[in-house]
């Protein structure tokens, strides 16, 4: 493992906790946004919600207000479009282009309905993406993507040198940042040493045993050096500068919501995922039953 030297420790390292999937409601599964805010204030960190655009009409005014009043602690970004399996792992340009455009369109509708802005960066569902998906994101005005692997579904693993960078630009020059689960937290030391951001990913179920696991991890990260917690937009701009392409998209395009022939399938999948997140995972008994049934 690489150890940070003195110079690297004094340099500022940007960090963000990314939580995938939850709706903006006071409580989603084991995640209670008010409790999370208290934890962030006490332990000094920032959380970005990877928001599923499919849910754009479902945010609660109470939670929207909490986000609006605390922009130094909460942000939202784009997590897929419908969040079906492998939706960005496909390699059909037309399909991926429609998905990317629809994801942005829905986020714009969410912004109109709630007043909440969002970071035009993509977090891929299930960590699956193709090089074609990266191209369509770039073409549609996204400024970066964040994922738990740098390898595309239609490509080979990248050279080791790409993993040394803050983000790889190998896919059509759209920056792709690598994020990690807390179980791999020893690699955060390497991130600091090499000048990369600390990008920690979790799901709402991490809070089923309280907030201590995350706050202990945050405290450990904050002890490593000069850590500044911030949004994924700020992290992208820190490394790659300000880009206006997403604004251009929003101003120049007026897409209607594309129609999907498999709407029922998408709705059923979302329903089952939310059933798992809200009723099964918060109950240790039901979690055991669920796991048994899956075997
Ligand atoms: Zn997800």
PDB file of N, CA, C and O in Angstrom, residues 118-188:
ATOM      1  N   UNK A 118     -29.424  19.861  -9.405  1.00  0.00           N
ATOM      2  CA  UNK A 118     -28.757  18.557  -9.316  1.00  0.00           C
ATOM      3  C   UNK A 118     -27.418  18.657 -10.033  1.00  0.00           C
ATOM      4  O   UNK A 118     -27.200  19.555 -10.849  1.00  0.00           O
ATOM      5  N   UNK A 119     -26.537  17.728  -9.721  1.00  0.00           N
ATOM      6  CA  UNK A 119     -25.239  17.688 -10.394  1.00  0.00           C
ATOM      7  C   UNK A 119     -25.385  16.840 -11.663  1.00  0.00           C
ATOM      8  O   UNK A 119     -25.821  15.675 -11.569  1.00  0.00           O
ATOM      9  N   UNK A 120     -25.014  17.370 -12.816  1.00  0.00           N
ATOM     10  CA  UNK A 120     -25.179  16.616 -14.077  1.00  0.00           C
ATOM     11  C   UNK A 120     -24.092  15.552 -14.245  1.00  0.00           C
ATOM     12  O   UNK A 120     -23.326  15.554 -15.211  1.00  0.00           O
ATOM     13  N   UNK A 121     -24.011  14.679 -13.269  1.00  0.00           N
ATOM     14  CA  UNK A 121     -23.063  13.565 -13.319  1.00  0.00           C
ATOM     15  C   UNK A 121     -23.846  12.274 -13.103  1.00  0.00           C
ATOM     16  O   UNK A 121     -24.862  12.269 -12.419  1.00  0.00           O
ATOM     17  N   UNK A 122     -23.360  11.207 -13.712  1.00  0.00           N
ATOM     18  CA  UNK A 122     -24.068   9.920 -13.672  1.00  0.00           C
ATOM     19  C   UNK A 122     -23.386   8.931 -12.736  1.00  0.00           C
ATOM     20  O   UNK A 122     -22.164   8.772 -12.781  1.00  0.00           O
ATOM     21  N   UNK A 123     -24.198   8.281 -11.910  1.00  0.00           N
ATOM     22  CA  UNK A 123     -23.749   7.117 -11.142  1.00  0.00           C
ATOM     23  C   UNK A 123     -24.455   5.918 -11.773  1.00  0.00           C
ATOM     24  O   UNK A 123     -25.682   5.871 -11.802  1.00  0.00           O
ATOM     25  N   UNK A 124     -23.692   4.975 -12.309  1.00  0.00           N
ATOM     26  CA  UNK A 124     -24.313   3.869 -13.043  1.00  0.00           C
ATOM     27  C   UNK A 124     -24.946   2.844 -12.097  1.00  0.00           C
ATOM     28  O   UNK A 124     -24.285   2.367 -11.165  1.00  0.00           O
ATOM     29  N   UNK A 125     -26.222   2.457 -12.347  1.00  0.00           N
ATOM     30  CA  UNK A 125     -26.834   1.387 -11.554  1.00  0.00           C
ATOM     31  C   UNK A 125     -26.069   0.079 -11.730  1.00  0.00           C
ATOM     32  O   UNK A 125     -25.612  -0.242 -12.832  1.00  0.00           O
ATOM     33  N   UNK A 126     -25.934  -0.636 -10.682  1.00  0.00           N
ATOM     34  CA  UNK A 126     -25.221  -1.933 -10.612  1.00  0.00           C
ATOM     35  C   UNK A 126     -23.774  -1.832 -11.094  1.00  0.00           C
ATOM     36  O   UNK A 126     -23.135  -2.858 -11.357  1.00  0.00           O
ATOM     37  N   UNK A 127     -23.248  -0.633 -11.264  1.00  0.00           N
ATOM     38  CA  UNK A 127     -21.856  -0.476 -11.694  1.00  0.00           C
ATOM     39  C   UNK A 127     -21.606  -0.888 -13.131  1.00  0.00           C
ATOM     40  O   UNK A 127     -20.455  -1.102 -13.532  1.00  0.00           O
ATOM     41  N   UNK A 128     -22.683  -1.002 -13.933  1.00  0.00           N
ATOM     42  CA  UNK A 128     -22.523  -1.501 -15.305  1.00  0.00           C
ATOM     43  C   UNK A 128     -22.671  -0.368 -16.322  1.00  0.00           C
ATOM     44  O   UNK A 128     -23.666   0.350 -16.328  1.00  0.00           O
ATOM     45  N   UNK A 129     -21.681  -0.232 -17.185  1.00  0.00           N
ATOM     46  CA  UNK A 129     -21.741   0.790 -18.239  1.00  0.00           C
ATOM     47  C   UNK A 129     -20.935   0.307 -19.439  1.00  0.00           C
ATOM     48  O   UNK A 129     -20.005  -0.491 -19.301  1.00  0.00           O
ATOM     49  N   UNK A 130     -21.306   0.799 -20.612  1.00  0.00           N
ATOM     50  CA  UNK A 130     -20.527   0.496 -21.822  1.00  0.00           C
ATOM     51  C   UNK A 130     -19.807   1.759 -22.270  1.00  0.00           C
ATOM     52  O   UNK A 130     -20.154   2.872 -21.854  1.00  0.00           O
ATOM     53  N   UNK A 131     -18.829   1.587 -23.158  1.00  0.00           N
ATOM     54  CA  UNK A 131     -18.130   2.760 -23.697  1.00  0.00           C
ATOM     55  C   UNK A 131     -19.110   3.612 -24.501  1.00  0.00           C
ATOM     56  O   UNK A 131     -18.991   4.836 -24.557  1.00  0.00           O
ATOM     57  N   UNK A 132     -20.117   2.963 -25.108  1.00  0.00           N
ATOM     58  CA  UNK A 132     -21.139   3.707 -25.874  1.00  0.00           C
ATOM     59  C   UNK A 132     -21.963   4.572 -24.918  1.00  0.00           C
ATOM     60  O   UNK A 132     -22.311   5.718 -25.237  1.00  0.00           O
ATOM     61  N   UNK A 133     -22.247   4.036 -23.733  1.00  0.00           N
ATOM     62  CA  UNK A 133     -22.989   4.823 -22.733  1.00  0.00           C
ATOM     63  C   UNK A 133     -22.211   6.088 -22.365  1.00  0.00           C
ATOM     64  O   UNK A 133     -22.785   7.171 -22.236  1.00  0.00           O
ATOM     65  N   UNK A 134     -20.900   5.943 -22.204  1.00  0.00           N
ATOM     66  CA  UNK A 134     -20.073   7.103 -21.875  1.00  0.00           C
ATOM     67  C   UNK A 134     -20.166   8.148 -22.996  1.00  0.00           C
ATOM     68  O   UNK A 134     -20.203   9.349 -22.749  1.00  0.00           O
ATOM     69  N   UNK A 135     -20.201   7.668 -24.239  1.00  0.00           N
ATOM     70  CA  UNK A 135     -20.306   8.617 -25.366  1.00  0.00           C
ATOM     71  C   UNK A 135     -21.647   9.349 -25.338  1.00  0.00           C
ATOM     72  O   UNK A 135     -21.713  10.562 -25.533  1.00  0.00           O
ATOM     73  N   UNK A 136     -22.720   8.605 -25.083  1.00  0.00           N
ATOM     74  CA  UNK A 136     -24.040   9.262 -25.095  1.00  0.00           C
ATOM     75  C   UNK A 136     -24.155  10.260 -23.935  1.00  0.00           C
ATOM     76  O   UNK A 136     -24.747  11.320 -24.095  1.00  0.00           O
ATOM     77  N   UNK A 137     -23.572   9.924 -22.796  1.00  0.00           N
ATOM     78  CA  UNK A 137     -23.607  10.873 -21.674  1.00  0.00           C
ATOM     79  C   UNK A 137     -22.887  12.163 -22.064  1.00  0.00           C
ATOM     80  O   UNK A 137     -23.370  13.275 -21.808  1.00  0.00           O
ATOM     81  N   UNK A 138     -21.740  12.001 -22.691  1.00  0.00           N
ATOM     82  CA  UNK A 138     -20.970  13.157 -23.140  1.00  0.00           C
ATOM     83  C   UNK A 138     -21.794  13.972 -24.146  1.00  0.00           C
ATOM     84  O   UNK A 138     -21.905  15.199 -24.033  1.00  0.00           O
ATOM     85  N   UNK A 139     -22.403  13.288 -25.090  1.00  0.00           N
ATOM     86  CA  UNK A 139     -23.182  13.969 -26.137  1.00  0.00           C
ATOM     87  C   UNK A 139     -24.399  14.684 -25.557  1.00  0.00           C
ATOM     88  O   UNK A 139     -24.848  15.702 -26.083  1.00  0.00           O
ATOM     89  N   UNK A 140     -24.966  14.133 -24.477  1.00  0.00           N
ATOM     90  CA  UNK A 140     -26.184  14.717 -23.911  1.00  0.00           C
ATOM     91  C   UNK A 140     -25.906  15.814 -22.886  1.00  0.00           C
ATOM     92  O   UNK A 140     -26.826  16.483 -22.433  1.00  0.00           O
ATOM     93  N   UNK A 141     -24.654  15.989 -22.490  1.00  0.00           N
ATOM     94  CA  UNK A 141     -24.336  17.110 -21.604  1.00  0.00           C
ATOM     95  C   UNK A 141     -23.953  16.755 -20.186  1.00  0.00           C
ATOM     96  O   UNK A 141     -23.807  17.642 -19.351  1.00  0.00           O
ATOM     97  N   UNK A 142     -23.799  15.470 -19.888  1.00  0.00           N
ATOM     98  CA  UNK A 142     -23.259  15.100 -18.567  1.00  0.00           C
ATOM     99  C   UNK A 142     -21.794  15.527 -18.514  1.00  0.00           C
ATOM    100  O   UNK A 142     -21.105  15.552 -19.542  1.00  0.00           O
ATOM    101  N   UNK A 143     -21.312  15.854 -17.325  1.00  0.00           N
ATOM    102  CA  UNK A 143     -19.919  16.325 -17.233  1.00  0.00           C
ATOM    103  C   UNK A 143     -18.977  15.286 -16.615  1.00  0.00           C
ATOM    104  O   UNK A 143     -17.764  15.475 -16.659  1.00  0.00           O
ATOM    105  N   UNK A 144     -19.519  14.207 -16.062  1.00  0.00           N
ATOM    106  CA  UNK A 144     -18.666  13.153 -15.492  1.00  0.00           C
ATOM    107  C   UNK A 144     -19.542  11.961 -15.125  1.00  0.00           C
ATOM    108  O   UNK A 144     -20.778  12.055 -15.105  1.00  0.00           O
ATOM    109  N   UNK A 145     -18.878  10.843 -14.842  1.00  0.00           N
ATOM    110  CA  UNK A 145     -19.581   9.664 -14.321  1.00  0.00           C
ATOM    111  C   UNK A 145     -18.774   9.104 -13.156  1.00  0.00           C
ATOM    112  O   UNK A 145     -17.560   9.326 -13.060  1.00  0.00           O
ATOM    113  N   UNK A 146     -19.471   8.410 -12.265  1.00  0.00           N
ATOM    114  CA  UNK A 146     -18.846   7.829 -11.067  1.00  0.00           C
ATOM    115  C   UNK A 146     -19.268   6.367 -10.996  1.00  0.00           C
ATOM    116  O   UNK A 146     -20.444   6.054 -11.147  1.00  0.00           O
ATOM    117  N   UNK A 147     -18.288   5.488 -10.756  1.00  0.00           N
ATOM    118  CA  UNK A 147     -18.623   4.074 -10.793  1.00  0.00           C
ATOM    119  C   UNK A 147     -17.682   3.274  -9.909  1.00  0.00           C
ATOM    120  O   UNK A 147     -16.591   3.732  -9.561  1.00  0.00           O
ATOM    121  N   UNK A 148     -18.121   2.060  -9.563  1.00  0.00           N
ATOM    122  CA  UNK A 148     -17.298   1.221  -8.692  1.00  0.00           C
ATOM    123  C   UNK A 148     -16.281   0.394  -9.464  1.00  0.00           C
ATOM    124  O   UNK A 148     -15.521  -0.368  -8.867  1.00  0.00           O
ATOM    125  N   UNK A 149     -16.297   0.514 -10.786  1.00  0.00           N
ATOM    126  CA  UNK A 149     -15.234  -0.086 -11.600  1.00  0.00           C
ATOM    127  C   UNK A 149     -14.986   0.822 -12.796  1.00  0.00           C
ATOM    128  O   UNK A 149     -15.876   1.565 -13.195  1.00  0.00           O
ATOM    129  N   UNK A 150     -13.781   0.740 -13.359  1.00  0.00           N
ATOM    130  CA  UNK A 150     -13.479   1.562 -14.546  1.00  0.00           C
ATOM    131  C   UNK A 150     -13.650   0.750 -15.828  1.00  0.00           C
ATOM    132  O   UNK A 150     -13.472   1.270 -16.916  1.00  0.00           O
ATOM    133  N   UNK A 151     -13.988  -0.514 -15.675  1.00  0.00           N
ATOM    134  CA  UNK A 151     -14.054  -1.383 -16.857  1.00  0.00           C
ATOM    135  C   UNK A 151     -15.457  -1.378 -17.468  1.00  0.00           C
ATOM    136  O   UNK A 151     -16.436  -1.683 -16.789  1.00  0.00           O
ATOM    137  N   UNK A 152     -15.510  -1.073 -18.759  1.00  0.00           N
ATOM    138  CA  UNK A 152     -16.793  -1.055 -19.467  1.00  0.00           C
ATOM    139  C   UNK A 152     -17.226  -2.472 -19.820  1.00  0.00           C
ATOM    140  O   UNK A 152     -16.392  -3.373 -19.942  1.00  0.00           O
ATOM    141  N   UNK A 153     -18.540  -2.657 -19.997  1.00  0.00           N
ATOM    142  CA  UNK A 153     -19.057  -3.990 -20.336  1.00  0.00           C
ATOM    143  C   UNK A 153     -18.564  -4.449 -21.705  1.00  0.00           C
ATOM    144  O   UNK A 153     -18.503  -5.643 -21.974  1.00  0.00           O
ATOM    145  N   UNK A 154     -18.198  -3.495 -22.565  1.00  0.00           N
ATOM    146  CA  UNK A 154     -17.745  -3.853 -23.912  1.00  0.00           C
ATOM    147  C   UNK A 154     -16.235  -3.642 -24.078  1.00  0.00           C
ATOM    148  O   UNK A 154     -15.747  -3.479 -25.194  1.00  0.00           O
ATOM    149  N   UNK A 155     -15.498  -3.644 -22.969  1.00  0.00           N
ATOM    150  CA  UNK A 155     -14.058  -3.396 -23.089  1.00  0.00           C
ATOM    151  C   UNK A 155     -13.238  -4.245 -22.138  1.00  0.00           C
ATOM    152  O   UNK A 155     -13.773  -4.990 -21.314  1.00  0.00           O
ATOM    153  N   UNK A 156     -11.932  -4.105 -22.259  1.00  0.00           N
ATOM    154  CA  UNK A 156     -11.006  -4.803 -21.362  1.00  0.00           C
ATOM    155  C   UNK A 156     -10.741  -3.922 -20.144  1.00  0.00           C
ATOM    156  O   UNK A 156     -11.120  -2.747 -20.133  1.00  0.00           O
ATOM    157  N   UNK A 157     -10.069  -4.514 -19.170  1.00  0.00           N
ATOM    158  CA  UNK A 157      -9.687  -3.696 -18.024  1.00  0.00           C
ATOM    159  C   UNK A 157      -8.666  -2.655 -18.484  1.00  0.00           C
ATOM    160  O   UNK A 157      -7.950  -2.856 -19.469  1.00  0.00           O
ATOM    161  N   UNK A 158      -8.633  -1.533 -17.777  1.00  0.00           N
ATOM    162  CA  UNK A 158      -7.763  -0.434 -18.203  1.00  0.00           C
ATOM    163  C   UNK A 158      -6.343  -0.656 -17.697  1.00  0.00           C
ATOM    164  O   UNK A 158      -6.123  -1.365 -16.709  1.00  0.00           O
ATOM    165  N   UNK A 159      -5.374  -0.014 -18.358  1.00  0.00           N
ATOM    166  CA  UNK A 159      -3.990  -0.094 -17.863  1.00  0.00           C
ATOM    167  C   UNK A 159      -3.915   0.442 -16.436  1.00  0.00           C
ATOM    168  O   UNK A 159      -4.705   1.327 -16.060  1.00  0.00           O
ATOM    169  N   UNK A 160      -2.959  -0.083 -15.669  1.00  0.00           N
ATOM    170  CA  UNK A 160      -2.835   0.313 -14.256  1.00  0.00           C
ATOM    171  C   UNK A 160      -2.668   1.826 -14.119  1.00  0.00           C
ATOM    172  O   UNK A 160      -3.135   2.423 -13.142  1.00  0.00           O
ATOM    173  N   UNK A 161      -2.042   2.453 -15.105  1.00  0.00           N
ATOM    174  CA  UNK A 161      -1.795   3.909 -15.020  1.00  0.00           C
ATOM    175  C   UNK A 161      -3.103   4.696 -14.930  1.00  0.00           C
ATOM    176  O   UNK A 161      -3.157   5.760 -14.311  1.00  0.00           O
ATOM    177  N   UNK A 162      -4.191   4.165 -15.519  1.00  0.00           N
ATOM    178  CA  UNK A 162      -5.475   4.885 -15.467  1.00  0.00           C
ATOM    179  C   UNK A 162      -6.048   4.903 -14.045  1.00  0.00           C
ATOM    180  O   UNK A 162      -6.791   5.799 -13.685  1.00  0.00           O
ATOM    181  N   UNK A 163      -5.681   3.876 -13.262  1.00  0.00           N
ATOM    182  CA  UNK A 163      -6.166   3.808 -11.878  1.00  0.00           C
ATOM    183  C   UNK A 163      -5.400   4.753 -10.950  1.00  0.00           C
ATOM    184  O   UNK A 163      -5.797   4.971  -9.818  1.00  0.00           O
ATOM    185  N   UNK A 164      -4.276   5.271 -11.455  1.00  0.00           N
ATOM    186  CA  UNK A 164      -3.484   6.206 -10.638  1.00  0.00           C
ATOM    187  C   UNK A 164      -4.046   7.627 -10.732  1.00  0.00           C
ATOM    188  O   UNK A 164      -3.719   8.483  -9.922  1.00  0.00           O
ATOM    189  N   UNK A 165      -4.862   7.873 -11.744  1.00  0.00           N
ATOM    190  CA  UNK A 165      -5.359   9.230 -11.996  1.00  0.00           C
ATOM    191  C   UNK A 165      -6.563   9.540 -11.115  1.00  0.00           C
ATOM    192  O   UNK A 165      -7.262   8.635 -10.656  1.00  0.00           O
ATOM    193  N   UNK A 166      -6.872  10.826 -10.914  1.00  0.00           N
ATOM    194  CA  UNK A 166      -8.109  11.170 -10.191  1.00  0.00           C
ATOM    195  C   UNK A 166      -9.335  10.594 -10.894  1.00  0.00           C
ATOM    196  O   UNK A 166     -10.285  10.139 -10.257  1.00  0.00           O
ATOM    197  N   UNK A 167      -9.305  10.617 -12.241  1.00  0.00           N
ATOM    198  CA  UNK A 167     -10.385  10.023 -13.039  1.00  0.00           C
ATOM    199  C   UNK A 167      -9.802   9.664 -14.390  1.00  0.00           C
ATOM    200  O   UNK A 167      -8.904  10.355 -14.871  1.00  0.00           O
ATOM    201  N   UNK A 168     -10.318   8.597 -15.004  1.00  0.00           N
ATOM    202  CA  UNK A 168      -9.840   8.283 -16.353  1.00  0.00           C
ATOM    203  C   UNK A 168     -10.653   9.071 -17.372  1.00  0.00           C
ATOM    204  O   UNK A 168     -11.852   9.289 -17.193  1.00  0.00           O
ATOM    205  N   UNK A 169      -9.961   9.512 -18.436  1.00  0.00           N
ATOM    206  CA  UNK A 169     -10.663  10.209 -19.532  1.00  0.00           C
ATOM    207  C   UNK A 169     -10.614   9.360 -20.793  1.00  0.00           C
ATOM    208  O   UNK A 169     -10.759   9.859 -21.895  1.00  0.00           O
ATOM    209  N   UNK A 170     -10.443   8.073 -20.597  1.00  0.00           N
ATOM    210  CA  UNK A 170     -10.231   7.173 -21.727  1.00  0.00           C
ATOM    211  C   UNK A 170     -11.506   6.967 -22.552  1.00  0.00           C
ATOM    212  O   UNK A 170     -11.451   6.625 -23.722  1.00  0.00           O
ATOM    213  N   UNK A 171     -12.665   7.225 -21.932  1.00  0.00           N
ATOM    214  CA  UNK A 171     -13.934   7.018 -22.643  1.00  0.00           C
ATOM    215  C   UNK A 171     -14.447   8.340 -23.208  1.00  0.00           C
ATOM    216  O   UNK A 171     -15.143   9.101 -22.515  1.00  0.00           O
ATOM    217  N   UNK A 172     -14.092   8.630 -24.429  1.00  0.00           N
ATOM    218  CA  UNK A 172     -14.585   9.834 -25.105  1.00  0.00           C
ATOM    219  C   UNK A 172     -14.367  11.113 -24.305  1.00  0.00           C
ATOM    220  O   UNK A 172     -15.167  12.047 -24.380  1.00  0.00           O
ATOM    221  N   UNK A 173     -13.300  11.113 -23.515  1.00  0.00           N
ATOM    222  CA  UNK A 173     -12.927  12.305 -22.744  1.00  0.00           C
ATOM    223  C   UNK A 173     -13.919  12.678 -21.647  1.00  0.00           C
ATOM    224  O   UNK A 173     -13.813  13.741 -21.048  1.00  0.00           O
ATOM    225  N   UNK A 174     -14.926  11.840 -21.395  1.00  0.00           N
ATOM    226  CA  UNK A 174     -15.819  12.112 -20.264  1.00  0.00           C
ATOM    227  C   UNK A 174     -15.170  11.519 -19.016  1.00  0.00           C
ATOM    228  O   UNK A 174     -14.910  10.313 -18.964  1.00  0.00           O
ATOM    229  N   UNK A 175     -14.872  12.354 -18.006  1.00  0.00           N
ATOM    230  CA  UNK A 175     -14.184  11.818 -16.819  1.00  0.00           C
ATOM    231  C   UNK A 175     -15.000  10.730 -16.117  1.00  0.00           C
ATOM    232  O   UNK A 175     -16.208  10.882 -15.927  1.00  0.00           O
ATOM    233  N   UNK A 176     -14.330   9.651 -15.790  1.00  0.00           N
ATOM    234  CA  UNK A 176     -14.963   8.572 -15.020  1.00  0.00           C
ATOM    235  C   UNK A 176     -14.165   8.402 -13.726  1.00  0.00           C
ATOM    236  O   UNK A 176     -12.995   8.029 -13.747  1.00  0.00           O
ATOM    237  N   UNK A 177     -14.812   8.698 -12.600  1.00  0.00           N
ATOM    238  CA  UNK A 177     -14.184   8.582 -11.279  1.00  0.00           C
ATOM    239  C   UNK A 177     -14.503   7.211 -10.682  1.00  0.00           C
ATOM    240  O   UNK A 177     -15.601   6.683 -10.870  1.00  0.00           O
ATOM    241  N   UNK A 178     -13.565   6.701  -9.899  1.00  0.00           N
ATOM    242  CA  UNK A 178     -13.762   5.416  -9.223  1.00  0.00           C
ATOM    243  C   UNK A 178     -14.221   5.657  -7.786  1.00  0.00           C
ATOM    244  O   UNK A 178     -13.631   6.460  -7.068  1.00  0.00           O
ATOM    245  N   UNK A 179     -15.277   4.992  -7.376  1.00  0.00           N
ATOM    246  CA  UNK A 179     -15.734   5.117  -5.986  1.00  0.00           C
ATOM    247  C   UNK A 179     -15.583   3.771  -5.291  1.00  0.00           C
ATOM    248  O   UNK A 179     -15.504   2.729  -5.941  1.00  0.00           O
ATOM    249  N   UNK A 180     -15.567   3.795  -3.957  1.00  0.00           N
ATOM    250  CA  UNK A 180     -15.277   2.571  -3.206  1.00  0.00           C
ATOM    251  C   UNK A 180     -16.259   2.390  -2.040  1.00  0.00           C
ATOM    252  O   UNK A 180     -16.731   3.374  -1.477  1.00  0.00           O
ATOM    253  N   UNK A 181     -16.459   1.142  -1.669  1.00  0.00           N
ATOM    254  CA  UNK A 181     -17.247   0.853  -0.461  1.00  0.00           C
ATOM    255  C   UNK A 181     -16.340   0.992   0.759  1.00  0.00           C
ATOM    256  O   UNK A 181     -15.117   0.806   0.655  1.00  0.00           O
ATOM    257  N   UNK A 182     -16.919   1.294   1.934  1.00  0.00           N
ATOM    258  CA  UNK A 182     -16.097   1.450   3.140  1.00  0.00           C
ATOM    259  C   UNK A 182     -15.242   0.228   3.464  1.00  0.00           C
ATOM    260  O   UNK A 182     -14.213   0.345   4.109  1.00  0.00           O
ATOM    261  N   UNK A 183     -15.670  -0.976   3.005  1.00  0.00           N
ATOM    262  CA  UNK A 183     -14.869  -2.182   3.288  1.00  0.00           C
ATOM    263  C   UNK A 183     -13.470  -2.074   2.668  1.00  0.00           C
ATOM    264  O   UNK A 183     -12.533  -2.741   3.089  1.00  0.00           O
ATOM    265  N   UNK A 184     -13.351  -1.247   1.629  1.00  0.00           N
ATOM    266  CA  UNK A 184     -12.039  -1.039   0.980  1.00  0.00           C
ATOM    267  C   UNK A 184     -11.394   0.262   1.445  1.00  0.00           C
ATOM    268  O   UNK A 184     -10.632   0.877   0.700  1.00  0.00           O
ATOM    269  N   UNK A 185     -11.702   0.666   2.675  1.00  0.00           N
ATOM    270  CA  UNK A 185     -11.276   2.007   3.102  1.00  0.00           C
ATOM    271  C   UNK A 185      -9.757   2.164   3.152  1.00  0.00           C
ATOM    272  O   UNK A 185      -9.262   3.278   3.068  1.00  0.00           O
ATOM    273  N   UNK A 186      -9.016   1.044   3.279  1.00  0.00           N
ATOM    274  CA  UNK A 186      -7.548   1.175   3.275  1.00  0.00           C
ATOM    275  C   UNK A 186      -7.062   1.825   1.978  1.00  0.00           C
ATOM    276  O   UNK A 186      -6.016   2.465   1.942  1.00  0.00           O
ATOM    277  N   UNK A 187      -7.858   1.681   0.905  1.00  0.00           N
ATOM    278  CA  UNK A 187      -7.455   2.282  -0.377  1.00  0.00           C
ATOM    279  C   UNK A 187      -7.634   3.799  -0.384  1.00  0.00           C
ATOM    280  O   UNK A 187      -7.099   4.492  -1.250  1.00  0.00           O
ATOM    281  N   UNK A 188      -8.396   4.328   0.594  1.00  0.00           N
ATOM    282  CA  UNK A 188      -8.531   5.794   0.680  1.00  0.00           C
ATOM    283  C   UNK A 188      -7.169   6.438   0.984  1.00  0.00           C
ATOM    284  O   UNK A 188      -6.912   7.566   0.592  1.00  0.00           O
TER     285      UNK A 188
END
